[in-house]
CSV table of C-alpha atoms in Angstrom, one decimal:
chain,number,residue,atom,x,y,z
L,1,MET,CA,-5.8,-9.3,-7.5
L,2,LYS,CA,-6.0,-7.8,-11.0
L,3,GLY,CA,-3.0,-6.3,-12.9
L,4,GLY,CA,-0.2,-8.7,-11.8
L,5,ILE,CA,1.0,-6.3,-9.0
L,6,ASN,CA,4.3,-7.3,-7.4
L,7,VAL,CA,4.3,-7.6,-3.6
L,8,PRO,CA,7.2,-5.7,-2.1
L,9,PRO,CA,10.1,-7.7,-0.7
L,10,PHE,CA,10.1,-8.6,3.0
L,11,TYR,CA,12.5,-5.9,4.1
L,12,LEU,CA,10.4,-3.2,2.4
L,13,THR,CA,7.2,-4.7,3.9
L,14,PHE,CA,8.8,-4.6,7.3
L,15,LYS,CA,9.9,-1.0,6.8
L,16,ILE,CA,6.4,0.3,5.9
L,17,TYR,CA,3.9,-2.1,7.6
L,18,TYR,CA,2.9,0.5,10.2
L,19,MET,CA,1.8,3.1,7.8
L,20,LYS,CA,-2.0,3.3,7.8
L,21,ILE,CA,-3.2,6.1,5.5
L,22,ALA,CA,-2.0,6.8,1.9
L,23,LEU,CA,-2.5,10.4,1.0
L,24,ILE,CA,-2.8,10.2,-2.8
L,25,ASP,CA,-2.2,13.2,-5.1
L,26,ALA,CA,-4.3,11.8,-7.9
L,27,ASP,CA,-4.0,14.3,-10.7
L,28,SER,CA,-1.3,12.3,-12.4
L,29,LEU,CA,-3.3,9.1,-12.3
L,30,LEU,CA,-5.8,10.5,-14.7
L,31,TYR,CA,-3.1,11.7,-17.1
L,32,PHE,CA,-1.4,8.2,-17.0
L,33,GLU,CA,-4.7,6.6,-18.1
L,34,MET,CA,-6.4,9.1,-20.4
L,35,GLY,CA,-4.6,7.8,-23.5
L,36,LYS,CA,-6.2,4.3,-23.4
L,37,ASP,CA,-8.3,3.2,-26.3
L,38,THR,CA,-11.5,2.7,-24.3
L,39,LEU,CA,-13.0,3.9,-21.1
L,40,GLU,CA,-13.2,0.4,-19.7
L,41,GLU,CA,-9.4,0.0,-20.2
L,42,ALA,CA,-8.7,3.3,-18.6
L,43,ILE,CA,-10.9,2.5,-15.6
L,44,GLU,CA,-9.2,-0.9,-15.2
L,45,GLY,CA,-5.8,0.8,-15.4
L,46,LEU,CA,-6.9,3.4,-12.8
L,47,HIS,CA,-7.9,0.6,-10.4
L,48,ASN,CA,-4.7,-1.2,-11.0
L,49,ARG,CA,-2.6,1.9,-10.2
L,50,ILE,CA,-4.5,2.7,-7.0
L,51,GLU,CA,-4.3,-0.9,-5.8
L,52,GLU,CA,-0.6,-1.0,-6.5
L,53,ILE,CA,-0.1,2.1,-4.4
L,54,LEU,CA,-1.9,0.5,-1.5
L,55,VAL,CA,-0.1,-2.8,-1.9
L,56,GLN,CA,3.3,-1.2,-2.1
L,57,THR,CA,2.7,1.1,0.9
L,58,GLY,CA,0.9,-1.5,3.0
L,59,CYS,CA,-1.8,1.1,3.8
L,60,GLU,CA,-5.1,0.2,5.4
L,61,LYS,CA,-6.8,3.4,4.5
L,62,TYR,CA,-6.4,6.2,1.9
L,63,ILE,CA,-7.6,9.6,0.9
L,64,GLY,CA,-7.3,10.6,-2.7
L,65,TYR,CA,-7.3,14.2,-3.9
L,66,LEU,CA,-7.8,15.9,-7.3
L,67,THR,CA,-7.5,19.5,-8.5
L,68,ARG,CA,-10.8,21.0,-9.5
L,69,GLY,CA,-10.8,24.0,-11.8
L,70,LYS,CA,-8.6,27.1,-11.3
L,71,CYS,CA,-7.0,27.5,-7.9
L,72,PHE,CA,-6.4,30.6,-5.8
L,73,ARG,CA,-2.9,31.0,-7.4
L,74,TYR,CA,-4.4,32.4,-10.6
L,75,ASP,CA,-5.6,35.5,-8.7
L,76,ILE,CA,-2.2,36.0,-6.9
L,77,ALA,CA,0.0,35.8,-10.1
L,78,LYS,CA,0.5,39.4,-11.3
L,79,SER,CA,4.0,39.3,-12.9
L,80,LYS,CA,3.0,36.5,-15.2
L,81,PRO,CA,-0.2,34.4,-15.4
L,82,TYR,CA,-0.1,31.2,-13.4
L,83,LYS,CA,0.8,28.3,-15.6
L,84,HIS,CA,1.0,30.6,-18.6
L,85,ASN,CA,3.7,28.4,-20.2
L,86,ARG,CA,1.5,25.2,-20.3
L,87,LYS,CA,-0.3,24.0,-23.4
L,88,HIS,CA,-4.0,24.1,-22.8
L,89,GLY,CA,-5.3,21.9,-25.5
L,90,THR,CA,-8.5,19.9,-25.2
L,91,LYS,CA,-8.1,16.7,-23.1
L,92,PRO,CA,-9.6,13.5,-24.6
L,93,PRO,CA,-13.1,12.6,-23.4
L,94,ILE,CA,-11.7,9.7,-21.4
L,95,TYR,CA,-10.0,12.2,-19.1
L,96,TYR,CA,-13.3,13.8,-18.1
L,97,ALA,CA,-15.0,10.5,-17.7
L,98,LEU,CA,-12.2,9.3,-15.4
L,99,ASP,CA,-12.4,12.5,-13.4
L,100,ALA,CA,-16.1,12.0,-12.8
L,101,TYR,CA,-15.7,8.3,-12.1
L,102,ILE,CA,-12.9,8.5,-9.6
L,103,GLN,CA,-14.9,10.9,-7.4
L,104,GLN,CA,-17.8,8.4,-7.1
L,105,PRO,CA,-18.1,5.2,-5.0
L,106,PRO,CA,-16.2,2.9,-4.6
L,107,LEU,CA,-13.2,5.2,-4.9
L,108,ASN,CA,-14.5,8.4,-3.5
L,109,PHE,CA,-11.6,10.7,-4.4
L,110,LYS,CA,-12.1,14.3,-3.2
L,111,SER,CA,-11.6,17.8,-4.5
L,112,PHE,CA,-12.3,21.4,-3.4
L,113,ALA,CA,-12.7,24.4,-5.6
L,114,GLY,CA,-9.8,26.8,-5.2
L,115,LEU,CA,-7.2,24.3,-3.9
L,116,GLU,CA,-4.9,22.0,-5.9
L,117,ALA,CA,-4.5,18.4,-5.0
L,118,ASP,CA,-1.1,18.9,-3.5
L,119,ASP,CA,-2.5,21.6,-1.1
L,120,LEU,CA,-5.1,19.2,0.0
L,121,VAL,CA,-2.5,16.4,0.6
L,122,GLY,CA,-0.5,18.9,2.6
L,123,MET,CA,-3.4,19.9,4.8
L,124,ALA,CA,-4.5,16.3,5.3
L,125,ARG,CA,-1.0,15.3,6.5
L,126,HIS,CA,-0.9,18.3,8.8
L,127,LYS,CA,-4.4,17.5,10.2
L,128,LEU,CA,-4.4,13.8,10.6
L,129,ASP,CA,-2.9,12.5,13.9
L,130,GLU,CA,-2.0,9.2,12.4
L,131,ASP,CA,0.9,7.7,10.4
L,132,CYS,CA,0.6,8.7,6.7
L,133,ILE,CA,2.6,8.2,3.6
L,134,ILE,CA,2.3,10.9,0.8
L,135,CYS,CA,1.8,9.3,-2.6
L,136,SER,CA,2.7,11.5,-5.5
L,137,PRO,CA,5.2,11.8,-8.4
L,138,ASP,CA,5.2,15.7,-8.2
L,139,LYS,CA,8.6,17.1,-7.2
L,140,ASP,CA,7.0,19.9,-5.2
L,141,VAL,CA,5.0,17.4,-3.1
L,142,LEU,CA,8.0,15.1,-2.7
L,143,CYS,CA,10.4,17.9,-1.6
L,144,GLN,CA,8.2,20.5,0.1
L,145,LEU,CA,6.1,18.3,2.3
L,146,PRO,CA,8.0,16.7,5.2
L,147,GLY,CA,7.3,13.0,5.9
L,148,LYS,CA,7.3,9.6,4.2
L,149,HIS,CA,6.7,9.6,0.5
L,150,TYR,CA,6.0,7.0,-2.2
L,151,ASN,CA,6.6,8.2,-5.8
L,152,TYR,CA,4.1,6.0,-7.6
L,153,GLN,CA,5.5,6.8,-11.1
L,154,LYS,CA,8.9,5.5,-10.2
L,155,ALA,CA,7.8,3.0,-7.5
L,156,GLU,CA,10.3,4.7,-5.1
L,157,PHE,CA,10.2,5.5,-1.4
L,158,HIS,CA,11.6,8.7,0.0
L,159,GLU,CA,11.6,10.6,3.3
L,160,THR,CA,11.8,14.4,3.5
L,161,SER,CA,12.9,16.0,6.8
L,162,ASP,CA,11.4,19.2,8.1
L,163,GLU,CA,14.7,21.0,7.4
L,164,GLU,CA,14.9,19.7,3.8
L,165,ALA,CA,11.3,20.8,3.2
L,166,VAL,CA,11.9,24.3,4.5
L,167,ALA,CA,15.1,24.7,2.5
L,168,PHE,CA,13.4,23.5,-0.7
L,169,LEU,CA,10.6,26.0,-0.3
L,170,TRP,CA,13.0,28.9,-0.1
L,171,LYS,CA,15.0,27.7,-3.0
L,172,GLN,CA,11.8,27.7,-5.0
L,173,VAL,CA,11.1,31.3,-3.9
L,174,LEU,CA,14.5,32.3,-5.2
L,175,MET,CA,14.3,30.5,-8.6
L,176,GLY,CA,10.6,30.2,-9.2
L,177,ASP,CA,9.0,27.1,-10.8
L,178,SER,CA,9.3,26.8,-14.5
L,179,THR,CA,6.8,24.0,-14.6
L,180,ASP,CA,4.0,26.3,-13.3
L,181,GLY,CA,5.3,29.4,-15.0
L,182,ILE,CA,6.4,31.1,-11.8
L,183,PRO,CA,9.4,33.4,-12.7
L,184,GLY,CA,11.3,33.9,-9.4
L,185,ILE,CA,14.5,36.0,-9.8
L,186,PRO,CA,15.4,36.0,-13.5
L,187,GLY,CA,18.7,34.2,-14.3
L,188,LEU,CA,18.9,32.5,-10.9
L,189,GLY,CA,18.9,28.8,-11.3
L,190,PRO,CA,19.2,25.7,-9.1
L,191,LYS,CA,22.9,25.9,-8.5
L,192,THR,CA,22.8,29.5,-7.4
L,193,ALA,CA,19.8,28.9,-5.2
L,194,ASP,CA,21.5,25.9,-3.6
L,195,ALA,CA,24.6,28.0,-2.9
L,196,ILE,CA,22.6,30.9,-1.4
L,197,ILE,CA,20.5,28.7,0.9
L,198,ASP,CA,23.1,26.1,1.9
L,199,ASN,CA,25.7,28.8,2.7
L,200,MET,CA,23.5,31.4,4.4
L,201,PRO,CA,24.8,33.0,7.6
L,202,SER,CA,23.4,31.2,10.7
L,203,GLN,CA,22.3,34.5,12.3
L,204,LEU,CA,19.9,35.3,9.4
L,205,SER,CA,16.6,33.8,8.6
L,206,TYR,CA,15.5,32.4,5.2
L,207,HIS,CA,13.1,35.3,4.9
L,208,GLN,CA,15.9,37.8,5.3
L,209,VAL,CA,18.3,36.1,2.9
L,210,VAL,CA,15.8,35.5,0.1
L,211,LEU,CA,14.2,39.0,0.4
L,212,SER,CA,17.6,40.6,0.2
L,213,GLN,CA,18.2,38.8,-3.2
L,214,TYR,CA,14.9,40.2,-4.5
L,215,LEU,CA,15.7,43.7,-3.3
L,216,ALA,CA,19.1,43.6,-4.9
L,217,LYS,CA,17.5,42.6,-8.3
L,218,PHE,CA,14.4,44.7,-8.3
L,219,ARG,CA,14.9,47.4,-5.7
L,220,LEU,CA,12.5,48.2,-2.9
L,221,ASP,CA,8.9,48.4,-4.1
L,222,GLU,CA,9.0,45.9,-6.9
L,223,GLY,CA,11.4,43.6,-5.0
L,224,VAL,CA,9.0,43.3,-2.0
L,225,SER,CA,5.9,42.7,-4.1
L,226,ARG,CA,7.6,40.1,-6.3
L,227,PHE,CA,9.1,38.4,-3.3
L,228,TYR,CA,5.7,37.9,-1.6
L,229,GLU,CA,4.0,37.0,-4.9
L,230,THR,CA,6.5,34.2,-5.5
L,231,PHE,CA,6.3,33.0,-2.0
L,232,LYS,CA,2.5,32.7,-2.1
L,233,LEU,CA,2.6,31.0,-5.5
L,234,VAL,CA,5.2,28.3,-4.6
L,235,ARG,CA,4.2,27.6,-1.0
L,236,MET,CA,1.8,24.7,-0.6
L,237,HIS,CA,-1.0,25.1,1.9
L,238,THR,CA,-0.7,23.0,5.0
L,239,ASP,CA,-2.5,25.3,7.4
L,240,ILE,CA,-6.2,24.9,7.1
L,241,ASP,CA,-6.9,28.3,8.7
L,242,ILE,CA,-4.9,30.0,6.0
L,243,ALA,CA,-6.7,28.0,3.3
L,244,VAL,CA,-10.1,29.1,4.7
L,245,ALA,CA,-9.1,32.7,4.3
L,246,ASP,CA,-8.3,32.1,0.7
L,247,VAL,CA,-11.1,29.7,-0.4
L,248,GLY,CA,-13.7,29.5,2.3
L,249,GLU,CA,-14.8,26.8,4.8
L,250,LEU,CA,-13.6,23.3,4.2
L,251,PRO,CA,-16.0,20.4,4.9
L,252,GLU,CA,-14.8,18.0,7.6
L,253,ASP,CA,-15.2,14.9,5.4
L,254,LEU,CA,-12.6,16.3,3.1
L,255,PHE,CA,-10.1,14.7,5.5
L,256,SER,CA,-12.0,11.5,6.2
L,257,PRO,CA,-10.1,8.4,5.0
L,258,GLU,CA,-11.6,5.5,3.1
L,259,LEU,CA,-11.1,2.1,4.7
L,260,VAL,CA,-9.7,-0.4,2.3
L,261,ASP,CA,-11.1,-3.9,2.3
L,262,ASP,CA,-10.6,-6.8,-0.1
L,263,GLU,CA,-13.4,-5.8,-2.4
L,264,LEU,CA,-13.4,-2.0,-2.2
L,265,LEU,CA,-11.5,-1.3,-5.4
L,266,TRP,CA,-13.4,-3.8,-7.6
L,267,LYS,CA,-17.0,-3.0,-6.7
L,268,VAL,CA,-17.7,-1.7,-10.2
């Protein structure tokens, strides 16, 4: 096996041996490797990273997803353009070569215009009736999607409960997401969002509590429109029917896993 990958210790192997499908949010993989001096080095690094994910998770199959072009959120964002705060400089040529390479055999990573990689990971987890582990370094994926997680940037395992995932979503609706340029309620940060959600009256729903905060800040018309805009921007798609309404029919093979064998990753 190339790359000198460490095999997980016995207790970790025992803990994760039953997981069969790795759902890989692959956008970061390209960024991690695009700074290499040559395409050959970048491709080898890409294979090493994917193989390490599979070894560490003990998965027999995987599905890898990429973001292709602008997603549906660019049309929803009205208060401020989606991801307006990011630098949009030209990526090095190696990035585009890797993007094309990873979608071809033997790796066969997948994408769908209008959806981001984390949306596709969420839908795959919802659709597949098998044990999965979600593989991503993205905090939104780690905290908003319930289930077993492997952060391949930090080589850490984590499990998010249904309750934790729902609470995180509504905290994001309150404070927005500075990484993606989603404003939320101005001046409302993580500590205030935690206090509002963690101490909300039991007889009220998340929807009621969070909407009331928007109405208090913006009054009726603007408060309602900003609330729903933020909700649609921060919420990851997991429901395929909703996704179809936004972007069109999704091909069935979008959720078909690749079976891993001893030679799969190095048939290049």
